[in-house]
Short mmCIF file of C-alpha atoms in Angstrom, two decimals:
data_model
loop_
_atom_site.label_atom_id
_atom_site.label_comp_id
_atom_site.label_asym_id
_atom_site.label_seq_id
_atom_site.Cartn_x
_atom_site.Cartn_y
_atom_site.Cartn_z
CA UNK A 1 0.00 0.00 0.00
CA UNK A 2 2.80 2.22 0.47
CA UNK A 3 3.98 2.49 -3.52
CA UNK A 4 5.36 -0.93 -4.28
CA UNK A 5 3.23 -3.00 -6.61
CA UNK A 6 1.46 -6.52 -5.60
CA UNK A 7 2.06 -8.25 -8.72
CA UNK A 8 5.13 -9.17 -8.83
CA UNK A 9 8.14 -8.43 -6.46
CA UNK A 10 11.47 -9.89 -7.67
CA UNK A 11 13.75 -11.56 -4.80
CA UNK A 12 16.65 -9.59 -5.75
CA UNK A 13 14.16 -6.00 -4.84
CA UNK A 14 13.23 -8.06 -1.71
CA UNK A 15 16.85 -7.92 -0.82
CA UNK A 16 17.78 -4.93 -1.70
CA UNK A 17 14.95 -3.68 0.20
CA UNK A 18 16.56 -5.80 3.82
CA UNK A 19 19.79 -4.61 2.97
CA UNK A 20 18.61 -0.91 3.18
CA UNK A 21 16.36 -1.06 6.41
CA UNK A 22 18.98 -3.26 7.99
CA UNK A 23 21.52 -0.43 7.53
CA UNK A 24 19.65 1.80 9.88
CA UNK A 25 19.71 -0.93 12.27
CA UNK A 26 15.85 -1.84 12.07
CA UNK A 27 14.68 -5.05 11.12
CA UNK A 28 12.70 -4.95 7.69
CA UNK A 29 9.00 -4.79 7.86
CA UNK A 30 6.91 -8.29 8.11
CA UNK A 31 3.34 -8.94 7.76
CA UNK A 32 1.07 -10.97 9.75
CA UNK A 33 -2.13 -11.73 8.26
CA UNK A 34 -5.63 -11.39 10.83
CA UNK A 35 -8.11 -13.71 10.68
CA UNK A 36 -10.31 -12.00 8.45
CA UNK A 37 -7.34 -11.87 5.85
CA UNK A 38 -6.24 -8.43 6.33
CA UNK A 39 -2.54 -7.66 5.83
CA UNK A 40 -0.70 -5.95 8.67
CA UNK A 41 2.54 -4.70 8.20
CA UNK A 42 5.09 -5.21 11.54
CA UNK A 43 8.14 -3.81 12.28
CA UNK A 44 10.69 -5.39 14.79
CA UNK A 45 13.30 -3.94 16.51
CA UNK A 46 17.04 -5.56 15.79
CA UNK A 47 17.58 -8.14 18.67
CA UNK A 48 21.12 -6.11 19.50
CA UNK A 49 18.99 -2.91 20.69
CA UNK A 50 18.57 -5.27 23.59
CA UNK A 51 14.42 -5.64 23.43
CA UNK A 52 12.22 -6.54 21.22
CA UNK A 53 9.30 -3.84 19.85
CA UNK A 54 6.27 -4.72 17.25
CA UNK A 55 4.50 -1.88 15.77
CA UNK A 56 1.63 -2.56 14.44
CA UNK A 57 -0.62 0.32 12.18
CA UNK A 58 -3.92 -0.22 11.65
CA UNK A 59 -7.32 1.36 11.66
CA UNK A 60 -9.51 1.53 14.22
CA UNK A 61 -12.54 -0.10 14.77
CA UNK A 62 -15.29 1.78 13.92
CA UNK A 63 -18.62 1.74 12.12
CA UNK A 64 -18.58 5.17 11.36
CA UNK A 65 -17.59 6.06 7.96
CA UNK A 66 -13.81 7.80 8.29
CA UNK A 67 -13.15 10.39 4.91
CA UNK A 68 -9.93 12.55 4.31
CA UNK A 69 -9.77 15.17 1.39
CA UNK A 70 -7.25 14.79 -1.13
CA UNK A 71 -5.95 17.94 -2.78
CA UNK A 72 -4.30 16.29 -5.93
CA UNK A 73 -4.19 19.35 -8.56
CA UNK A 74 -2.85 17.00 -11.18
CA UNK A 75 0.66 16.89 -11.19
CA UNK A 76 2.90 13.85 -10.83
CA UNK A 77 1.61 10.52 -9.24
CA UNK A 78 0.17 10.56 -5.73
CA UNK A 79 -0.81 7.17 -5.76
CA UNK A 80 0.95 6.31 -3.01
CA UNK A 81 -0.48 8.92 -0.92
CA UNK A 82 -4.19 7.09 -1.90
CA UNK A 83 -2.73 3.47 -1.07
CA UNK A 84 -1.96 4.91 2.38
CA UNK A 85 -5.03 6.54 2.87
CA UNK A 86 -7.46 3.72 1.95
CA UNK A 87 -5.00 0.84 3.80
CA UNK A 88 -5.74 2.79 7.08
CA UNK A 89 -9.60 2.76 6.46
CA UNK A 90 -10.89 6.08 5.23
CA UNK A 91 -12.43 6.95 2.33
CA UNK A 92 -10.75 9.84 -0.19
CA UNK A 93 -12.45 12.58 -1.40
CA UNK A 94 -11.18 14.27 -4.21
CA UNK A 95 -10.58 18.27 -4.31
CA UNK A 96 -12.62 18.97 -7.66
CA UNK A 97 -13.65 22.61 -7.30
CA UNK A 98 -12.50 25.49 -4.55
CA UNK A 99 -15.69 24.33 -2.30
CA UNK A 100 -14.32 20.90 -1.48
CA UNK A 101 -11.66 23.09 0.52
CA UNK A 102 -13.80 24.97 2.88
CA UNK A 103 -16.00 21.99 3.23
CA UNK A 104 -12.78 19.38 4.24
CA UNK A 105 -12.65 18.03 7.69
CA UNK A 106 -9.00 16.98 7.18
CA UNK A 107 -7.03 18.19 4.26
CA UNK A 108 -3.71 15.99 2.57
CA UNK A 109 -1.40 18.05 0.33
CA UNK A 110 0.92 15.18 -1.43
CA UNK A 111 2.44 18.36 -3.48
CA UNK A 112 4.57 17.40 -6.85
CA UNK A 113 6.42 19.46 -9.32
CA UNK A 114 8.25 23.08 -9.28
CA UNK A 115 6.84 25.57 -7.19
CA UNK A 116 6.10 28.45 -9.27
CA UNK A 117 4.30 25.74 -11.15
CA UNK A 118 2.39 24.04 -8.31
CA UNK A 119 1.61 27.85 -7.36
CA UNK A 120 0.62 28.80 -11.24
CA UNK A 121 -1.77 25.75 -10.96
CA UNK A 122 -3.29 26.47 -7.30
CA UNK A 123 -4.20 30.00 -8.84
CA UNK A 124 -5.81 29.01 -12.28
CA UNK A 125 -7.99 26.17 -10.82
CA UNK A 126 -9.33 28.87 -7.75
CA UNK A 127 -7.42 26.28 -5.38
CA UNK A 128 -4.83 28.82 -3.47
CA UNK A 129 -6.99 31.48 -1.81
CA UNK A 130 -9.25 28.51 -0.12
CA UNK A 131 -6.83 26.74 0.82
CA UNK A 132 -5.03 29.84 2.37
CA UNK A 133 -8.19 30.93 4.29
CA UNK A 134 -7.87 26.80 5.63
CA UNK A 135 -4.72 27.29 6.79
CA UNK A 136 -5.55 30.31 8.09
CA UNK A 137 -8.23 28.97 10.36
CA UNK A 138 -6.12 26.11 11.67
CA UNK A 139 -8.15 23.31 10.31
CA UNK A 140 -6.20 19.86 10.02
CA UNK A 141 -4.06 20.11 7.50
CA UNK A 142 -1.23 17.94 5.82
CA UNK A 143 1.36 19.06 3.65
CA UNK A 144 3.96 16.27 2.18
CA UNK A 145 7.00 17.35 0.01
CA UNK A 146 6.10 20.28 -2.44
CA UNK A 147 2.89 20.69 0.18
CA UNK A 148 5.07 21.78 2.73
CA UNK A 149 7.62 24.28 0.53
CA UNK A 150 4.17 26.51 -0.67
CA UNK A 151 3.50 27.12 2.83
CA UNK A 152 5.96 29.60 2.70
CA UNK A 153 6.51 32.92 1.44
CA UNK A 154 8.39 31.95 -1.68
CA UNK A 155 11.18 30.05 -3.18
CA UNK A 156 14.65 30.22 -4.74
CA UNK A 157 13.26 27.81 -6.92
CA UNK A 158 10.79 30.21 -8.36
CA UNK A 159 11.51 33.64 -7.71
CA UNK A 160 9.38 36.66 -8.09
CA UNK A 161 6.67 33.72 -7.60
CA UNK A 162 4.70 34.15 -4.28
CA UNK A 163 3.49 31.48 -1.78
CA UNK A 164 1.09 31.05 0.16
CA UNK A 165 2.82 32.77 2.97
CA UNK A 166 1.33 30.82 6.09
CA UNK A 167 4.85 30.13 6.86
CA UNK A 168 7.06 32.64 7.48
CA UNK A 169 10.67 31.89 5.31
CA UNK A 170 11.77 31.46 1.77
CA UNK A 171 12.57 27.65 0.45
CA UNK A 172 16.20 28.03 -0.62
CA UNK A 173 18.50 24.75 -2.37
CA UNK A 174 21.21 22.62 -1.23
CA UNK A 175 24.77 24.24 -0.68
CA UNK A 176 26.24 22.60 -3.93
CA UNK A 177 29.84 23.53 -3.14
CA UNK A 178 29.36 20.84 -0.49
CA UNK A 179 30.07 18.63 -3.09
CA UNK A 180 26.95 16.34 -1.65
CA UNK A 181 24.78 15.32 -4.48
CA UNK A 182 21.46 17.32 -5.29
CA UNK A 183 18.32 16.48 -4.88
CA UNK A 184 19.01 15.13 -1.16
CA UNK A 185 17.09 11.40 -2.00
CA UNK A 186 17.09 8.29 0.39
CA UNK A 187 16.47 7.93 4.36
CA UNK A 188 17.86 10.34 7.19
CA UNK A 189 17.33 11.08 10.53
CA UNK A 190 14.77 13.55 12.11
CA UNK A 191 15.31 15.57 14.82
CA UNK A 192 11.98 16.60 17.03
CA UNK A 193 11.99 19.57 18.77
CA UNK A 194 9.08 20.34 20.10
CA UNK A 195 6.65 17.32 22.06
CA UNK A 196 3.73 16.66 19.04
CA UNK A 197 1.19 13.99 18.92
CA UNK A 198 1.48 13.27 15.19
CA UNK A 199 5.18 12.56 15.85
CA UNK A 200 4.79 10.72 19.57
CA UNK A 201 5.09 7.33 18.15
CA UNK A 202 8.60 8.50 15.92
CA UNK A 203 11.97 8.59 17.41
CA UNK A 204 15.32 10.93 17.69
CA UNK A 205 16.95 9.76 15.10
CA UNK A 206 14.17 7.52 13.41
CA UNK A 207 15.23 7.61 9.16
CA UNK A 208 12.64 8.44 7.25
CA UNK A 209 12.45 9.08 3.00
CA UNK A 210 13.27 11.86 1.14
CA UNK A 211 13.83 13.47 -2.56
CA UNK A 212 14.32 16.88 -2.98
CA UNK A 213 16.60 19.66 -4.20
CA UNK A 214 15.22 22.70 -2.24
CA UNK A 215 14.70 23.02 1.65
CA UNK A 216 14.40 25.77 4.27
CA UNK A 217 16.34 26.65 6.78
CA UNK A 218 15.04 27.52 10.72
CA UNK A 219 14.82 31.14 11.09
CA UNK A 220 13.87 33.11 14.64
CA UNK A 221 10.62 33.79 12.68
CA UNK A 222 9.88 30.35 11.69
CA UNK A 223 11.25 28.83 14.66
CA UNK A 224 7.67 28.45 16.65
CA UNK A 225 6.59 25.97 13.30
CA UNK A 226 9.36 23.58 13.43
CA UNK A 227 8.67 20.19 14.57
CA UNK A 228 11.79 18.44 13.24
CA UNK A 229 15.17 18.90 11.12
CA UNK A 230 17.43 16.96 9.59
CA UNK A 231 20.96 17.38 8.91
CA UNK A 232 22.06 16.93 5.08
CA UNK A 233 25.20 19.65 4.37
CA UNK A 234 23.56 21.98 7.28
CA UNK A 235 20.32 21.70 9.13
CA UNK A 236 17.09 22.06 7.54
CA UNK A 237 13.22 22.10 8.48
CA UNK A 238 11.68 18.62 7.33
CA UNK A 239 8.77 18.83 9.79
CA UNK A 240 6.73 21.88 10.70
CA UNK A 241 3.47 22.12 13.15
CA UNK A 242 1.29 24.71 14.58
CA UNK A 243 -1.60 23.22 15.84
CA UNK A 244 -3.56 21.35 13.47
CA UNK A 245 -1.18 22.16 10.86
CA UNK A 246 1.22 20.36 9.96
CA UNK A 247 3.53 19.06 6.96
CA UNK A 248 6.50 17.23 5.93
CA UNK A 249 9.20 17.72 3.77
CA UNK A 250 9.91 13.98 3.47
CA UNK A 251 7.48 11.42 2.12
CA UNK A 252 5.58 9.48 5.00
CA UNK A 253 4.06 7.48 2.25
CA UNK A 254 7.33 6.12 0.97
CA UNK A 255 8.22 5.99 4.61
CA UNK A 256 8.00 2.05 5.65
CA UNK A 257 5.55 1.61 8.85
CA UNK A 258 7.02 4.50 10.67
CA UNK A 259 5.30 6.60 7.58
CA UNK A 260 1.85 4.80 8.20
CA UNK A 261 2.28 5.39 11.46
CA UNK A 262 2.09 9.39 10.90
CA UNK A 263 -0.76 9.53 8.60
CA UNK A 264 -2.23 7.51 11.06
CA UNK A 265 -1.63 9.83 13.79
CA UNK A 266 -2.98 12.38 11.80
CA UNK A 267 -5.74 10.77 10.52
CA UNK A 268 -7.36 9.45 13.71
CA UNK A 269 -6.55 12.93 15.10
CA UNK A 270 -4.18 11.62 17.62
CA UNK A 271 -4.43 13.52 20.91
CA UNK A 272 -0.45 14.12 22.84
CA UNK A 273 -0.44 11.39 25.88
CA UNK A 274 0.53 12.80 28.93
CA UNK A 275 4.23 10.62 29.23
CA UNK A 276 5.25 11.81 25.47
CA UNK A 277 8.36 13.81 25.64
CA UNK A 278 11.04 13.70 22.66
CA UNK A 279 11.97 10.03 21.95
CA UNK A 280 15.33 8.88 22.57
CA UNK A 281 17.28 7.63 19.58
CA UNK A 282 17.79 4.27 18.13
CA UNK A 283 21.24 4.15 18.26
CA UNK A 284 22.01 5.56 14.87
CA UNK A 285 25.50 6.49 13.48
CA UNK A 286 26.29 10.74 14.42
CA UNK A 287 28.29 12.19 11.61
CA UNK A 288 30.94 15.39 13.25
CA UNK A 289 27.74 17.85 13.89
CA UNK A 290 26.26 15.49 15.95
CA UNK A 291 23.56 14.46 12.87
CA UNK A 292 22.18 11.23 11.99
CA UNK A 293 23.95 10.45 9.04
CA UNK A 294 22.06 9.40 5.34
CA UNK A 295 21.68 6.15 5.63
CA UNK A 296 24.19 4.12 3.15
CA UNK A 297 21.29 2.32 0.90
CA UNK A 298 21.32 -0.57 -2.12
CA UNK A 299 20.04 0.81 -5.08
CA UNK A 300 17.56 -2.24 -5.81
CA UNK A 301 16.64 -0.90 -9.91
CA UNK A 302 17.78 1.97 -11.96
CA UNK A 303 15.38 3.17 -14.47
CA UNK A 304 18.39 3.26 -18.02
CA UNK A 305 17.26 3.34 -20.97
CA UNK A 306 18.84 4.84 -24.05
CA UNK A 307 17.74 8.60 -25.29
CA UNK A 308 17.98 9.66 -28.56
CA UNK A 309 21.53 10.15 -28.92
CA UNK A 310 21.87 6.52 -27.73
CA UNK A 311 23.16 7.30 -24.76
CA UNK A 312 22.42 5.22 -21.40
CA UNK A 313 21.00 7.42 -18.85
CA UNK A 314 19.14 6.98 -15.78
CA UNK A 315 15.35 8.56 -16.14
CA UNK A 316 12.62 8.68 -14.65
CA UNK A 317 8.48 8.37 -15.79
CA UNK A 318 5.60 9.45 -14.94
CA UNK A 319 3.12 6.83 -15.90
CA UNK A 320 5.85 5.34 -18.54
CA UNK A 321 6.71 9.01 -20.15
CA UNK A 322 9.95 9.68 -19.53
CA UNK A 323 10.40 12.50 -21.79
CA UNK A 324 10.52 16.28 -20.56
CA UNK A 325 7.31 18.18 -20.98
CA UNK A 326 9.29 21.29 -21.95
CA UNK A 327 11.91 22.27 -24.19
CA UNK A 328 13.27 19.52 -26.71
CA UNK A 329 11.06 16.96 -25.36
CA UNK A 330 13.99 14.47 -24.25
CA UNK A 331 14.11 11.87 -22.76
CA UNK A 332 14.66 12.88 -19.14
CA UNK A 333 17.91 12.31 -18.06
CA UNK A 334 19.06 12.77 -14.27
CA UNK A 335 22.96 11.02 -15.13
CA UNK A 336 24.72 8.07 -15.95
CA UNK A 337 24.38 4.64 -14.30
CA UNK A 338 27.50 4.03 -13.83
CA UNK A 339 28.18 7.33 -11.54
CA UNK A 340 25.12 7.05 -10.33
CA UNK A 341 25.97 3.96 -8.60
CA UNK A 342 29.14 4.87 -7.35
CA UNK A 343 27.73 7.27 -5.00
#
């Protein structure tokens, strides 16, 4: 349910998958089957952390019918975002005209793209000044990825182009001269700083996914929003909260159990319990600033297939397209495999 398809899942992925989780030093998800032939994913703790810990996300048990809005303005594949949704019970109701907005009881943002784009979009379909006057009234909100950036007042990535300015800040990129590559894509550590019941069940240091090439920095004016950071070149923002509020700047979809495990929280509208402070960490590997470091990962499949040069490159689809939308129309090409792999 979490973006990996049922039909058929090669060994050699399986593997790759261990190899990955293992290297955090959490054993890879299992799943138990109930008796009425539901799937329930578990996740136990490595034997070496001294103790043994199942987590196990699922729904509640209720009768009463459970929806979340989806705002999905048509960019890029949010699939996974659905598959997450529905596994945990609740129904998804699709954003079709400015209305559905004001009228959402919870709100999920999976955003996707460029943000003067995503912004351009928001604007034509009559989608950004509802959803501003949402935010504005602190109804329960998530942001994922691109849904977290547009909170803010605007973006290297896009300049002159304005956000929605909930968030005070401007989304700024990677230090490249760092020589780390860009976008910042696999699992790393969060940092909480503040006590939040969407994160209570997630600990210091727990490694969670991410792929992007812009971020924001904590600022004295932002600093009351911030719910977690994460060190990749520098410390950025990769959680924010105020209230009901909240978004992420990694993918909780993408995210194993521990990402079920915060739409959940969400979802359900998870109250704080009264013995949640900040979570101590897992034991993860500190790099020199005292940072959880990016985890070392398999890559299980690259994506190579020859553009029209006949070149090998590594490239990415959207629904089997690989070709740019703009310019030439290439075939979309983010390196070669070779290099690619040697990081």
């Amino acid at each position: 349910p979490i973006g990996y398809s049922q039909a058929r899942i090669r060994p050699w992925t399986c593997l790759a998958a261990m190899a990955t989780l293992n290297s955090t030093g959490i054993a890879p998800s299992r799943v138990r089957v109930s008796r009425d032939g539901a799937r329930i994913p578990t996740r136990v703790q490595s034997a070496s952390a001294g103790r043994k810990r199942v987590v196990a996300v699922r729904a509640s048990g209720s009768d009463k019918p459970k929806e979340v809005t989806l705002l999905d303005y048509g960019v890029g594949n949010v699939r996974s975002v659905r598959n997450a949704i529905k596994y945990l019970g609740y129904t998804v109701r699709e954003v079709e005209k400015p209305s559905d907005i004001a009228s959402a009881d919870r709100l999920v943002f999976p955003g996707v793209g460029s943000f003067g784009a995503a912004m351009d979009i928001l604007k034509a379909k009559g989608f950004a000044d509802p959803l501003k006057d949402y935010l504005q009234e602190g109804k329960p909100f998530l942001g994922v990825c691109l849904g977290m950036q547009l909170l803010f007042e605007g973006s290297e990535e896009s300049e002159g182009v304005e956000g929605l300015g909930v968030v005070p800040g401007v989304v700024g990129g990677f230090d490249t001269t760092l020589g780390l590559p860009v976008p910042h894509m696999g699992w790393s550590g969060v940092s909480q700083k503040q006590p939040s019941a969407f994160m209570q069940h997630v600990q210091n240091g727990q490694r969670v996914y991410f792929v992007h090439s812009y971020r924001v920095e904590e600022t004295e004016a932002n600093k009351d929003w911030t719910l977690s950071t994460t060190n990749y070149g520098g410390e950025f923002i990769s959680a924010i909260q105020k209230g009901d509020v909240m978004a992420t700047q990694f993918h909780p979809e993408k995210s194993g159990t521990v990402g079920l495990q915060l739409f959940k929280s969400f979802l359900d509208g998870e109250k704080l319990e009264s013995d949640s402070g900040l979570k101590d960490g897992l034991g993860f590997p500190l790099n020199s600033n005292g940072a959880v470091e990016l985890s070392k990962r398999v890559i299980a499949c690259l994506d190579v297939r020859a553009n029209d040069n006949g070149d090998l490159v590594v490239t990415k689809g959207d629904q089997y397209d690989v070709r740019e939308k703009e310019g030439e129309n290439d075939v979309r090409n983010l390196g070669k495999p070779v290099e690619l792999c040697s990081r």
